């Protein structure tokens, strides 16, 4: 079969777990037999293609090939007689282990302020850039020793995305998501080794990776008053060059309520997790808790300091024209921070800030909408929450499960059999993170009551990201048969190496065309192009990688046993 043919069978291009659902979506055929064959051409399974109940966004029905009943480990392809053969895939207990590990390792590759040694980075080794040890305070309410123009040191952290800046709001949800992965699957995550510089210490590698960013985040707090700067950035985006080729001044910009509350939430969560490692990390848990409380106190005193870049640029020099991450609603950040602080400190002063919303207002988290992150934490620390003054846990659990039911309702009618493909509204900037975050919400629902439909739909969204989708791309760089080769990611563009830096999730289909680069199609789930100029569909970002990491590792932890 040629590649074009194989592209008409849309399936997870990596692999399937023996006892989990296995589906492929067939374009151009919705009836007739299909076979699963070994590499040697031996038929091991026969099934029949059935037509999807609903049409895809492109107006066509699809064919569904369900081979869930095949559970013998091996390497196979799917064959439609006389027509087409799929890419090769595996059935194995470790089906997605490489993807799960690789996506965490992606964070290592985007570390700021450090060289990447060949020993860890392979052919993507590179020199250090952006030391960030002399950063200017650009603009902010001054505290006693922090006037504008003061120089501070704020090294480390991950680059946010294809650009080289570091933004607290987006670091917040990303770091918390990785911390949650450890918190929710500690036994499995202790086994995950990533060949990073810290791999020989006694901490799980996912926490080693988190620490690279957490230590940077700590430097973004004004020690005098507890407020946290919104971002650390150049005035304008760097060119498409390697990190060590940049030299423009770096600034920390404006303490703000959203950044300060996101910081408080992450530090509170980090505190209870790192408290389990007093030998390896003496004092860290205490420092994180103090930082969280100090930040919270600043936010309570400054509840409406919103980041408005356009307004700031009217009075402050230099103008700052990098990512804004402006969020004009911070009620959700208050809920999230209060939930984390309540669970970590058990101090009831936070309870009044924990507001519940009707089921229809519960949302899948994004960088600007983090209320549900707080709910996750309450729901998984029932034992602690029951000892506090927060007494609405039973109602929250019922509502959260209804929200999860609404997410999965109708997914099996859908042309791609996934939650993400149910609604065109899911296809905005960073749509792949919507798929991943939906998956994360469903994993938590599954952990709450064990209902298989949540787990199966979480896995289906992961299948989506790995190829069972409207474009046929496997969206994690370095993996799959139809690979993303040209992400909007400066090192991947500038390093002279053909293959992009691996383990990074492309933003995904988005018909918005904010970058003015025409996508291959305008259909919601097909509006994508593998072009490094197309930052609205093909950038990479920490808040997209993090839920992918969560979902892939959670699935590997659950399905491999
Ligand atoms: O992910 C962000 C998306 O939700 C916004 O619509 C978009 C425009 O404001 O910005 C995205 O975030 C970008 C950030 O501003 C700068 N670094 C790259 C991020 C991903 O494109």
Coordinates of N, CA, C and O and ligand atoms in Angstrom, one line a residue, residues 160-163 167 237 323-325 367 429 535 539-541 543-544, ligand 1:
X160 N 8.1 29.0 27.0 CA 6.7 28.7 26.9 C 6.2 27.9 25.8 O 5.3 27.1 25.9
X161 N 6.9 28.1 24.6 CA 6.3 27.6 23.4 C 7.3 27.6 22.3 O 8.5 27.4 22.5
X162 N 6.9 28.0 21.1 CA 7.8 28.2 20.0 C 8.7 29.4 20.2 O 9.7 29.6 19.6
X163 N 8.2 30.3 21.1 CA 9.0 31.5 21.5 C 9.8 31.2 22.7 O 9.7 30.2 23.4
X167 N 6.1 32.7 30.9 CA 4.9 33.4 31.3 C 4.3 32.6 32.5 O 4.0 31.4 32.4
X237 N 9.4 39.5 20.2 CA 9.8 38.1 20.0 C 11.2 38.0 19.3 O 11.5 38.7 18.4
X323 N 3.7 37.5 23.9 CA 2.4 36.9 24.3 C 1.8 37.6 25.5 O 2.5 37.9 26.5
X324 N 0.5 37.8 25.4 CA -0.1 38.6 26.5 C -0.6 37.7 27.7 O -0.5 38.1 28.8
X325 N -1.2 36.6 27.3 CA -1.9 35.8 28.4 C -2.7 36.7 29.3 O -2.6 36.6 30.5
X367 N -5.5 27.7 30.0 CA -4.7 28.6 30.8 C -5.5 29.7 31.4 O -5.1 30.2 32.5
X429 N -7.5 27.9 18.8 CA -6.0 27.9 19.0 C -5.6 26.9 20.0 O -6.0 27.0 21.2
X535 N 1.8 29.6 13.2 CA 1.8 29.5 14.7 C 0.4 29.2 15.3 O 0.3 28.8 16.4
X539 N 2.3 25.6 16.3 CA 3.2 25.9 17.4 C 3.2 24.8 18.4 O 2.3 23.9 18.4
X540 N 4.2 24.8 19.3 CA 4.2 23.9 20.4 C 4.0 24.7 21.7 O 4.4 25.9 21.6
X541 N 3.6 24.2 22.8 CA 3.5 25.0 24.0 C 3.4 24.1 25.2 O 2.8 23.0 25.2
X543 N 1.6 24.3 27.8 CA 0.2 24.0 28.3 C -0.5 23.1 27.4 O -1.6 22.6 27.7
X544 N 0.1 22.7 26.3 CA -0.5 21.7 25.4 C 0.2 20.4 25.7 O -0.4 19.3 25.7
Ligands
LIG1 O1 -2.4 29.6 23.7 C1 -2.7 31.0 23.5 C2 -4.0 31.1 22.9 O2 -5.1 30.6 23.7 C3 -4.3 32.5 22.5 O3 -5.5 32.6 21.8 C4 -3.2 33.1 21.7 C5 -3.4 34.5 21.4 O4 -3.3 35.3 22.5 O5 -2.0 33.0 22.5 C6 -1.6 31.6 22.7 O6 -0.4 31.6 23.5 C7 0.8 32.0 22.9 C8 1.5 33.0 23.8 O7 0.7 34.2 23.8 C9 2.9 33.2 23.4 N1 3.6 32.0 23.3 C10 3.1 31.1 22.4 C11 1.7 30.7 22.8 C12 1.1 29.6 21.9 O8 0.8 30.1 20.6

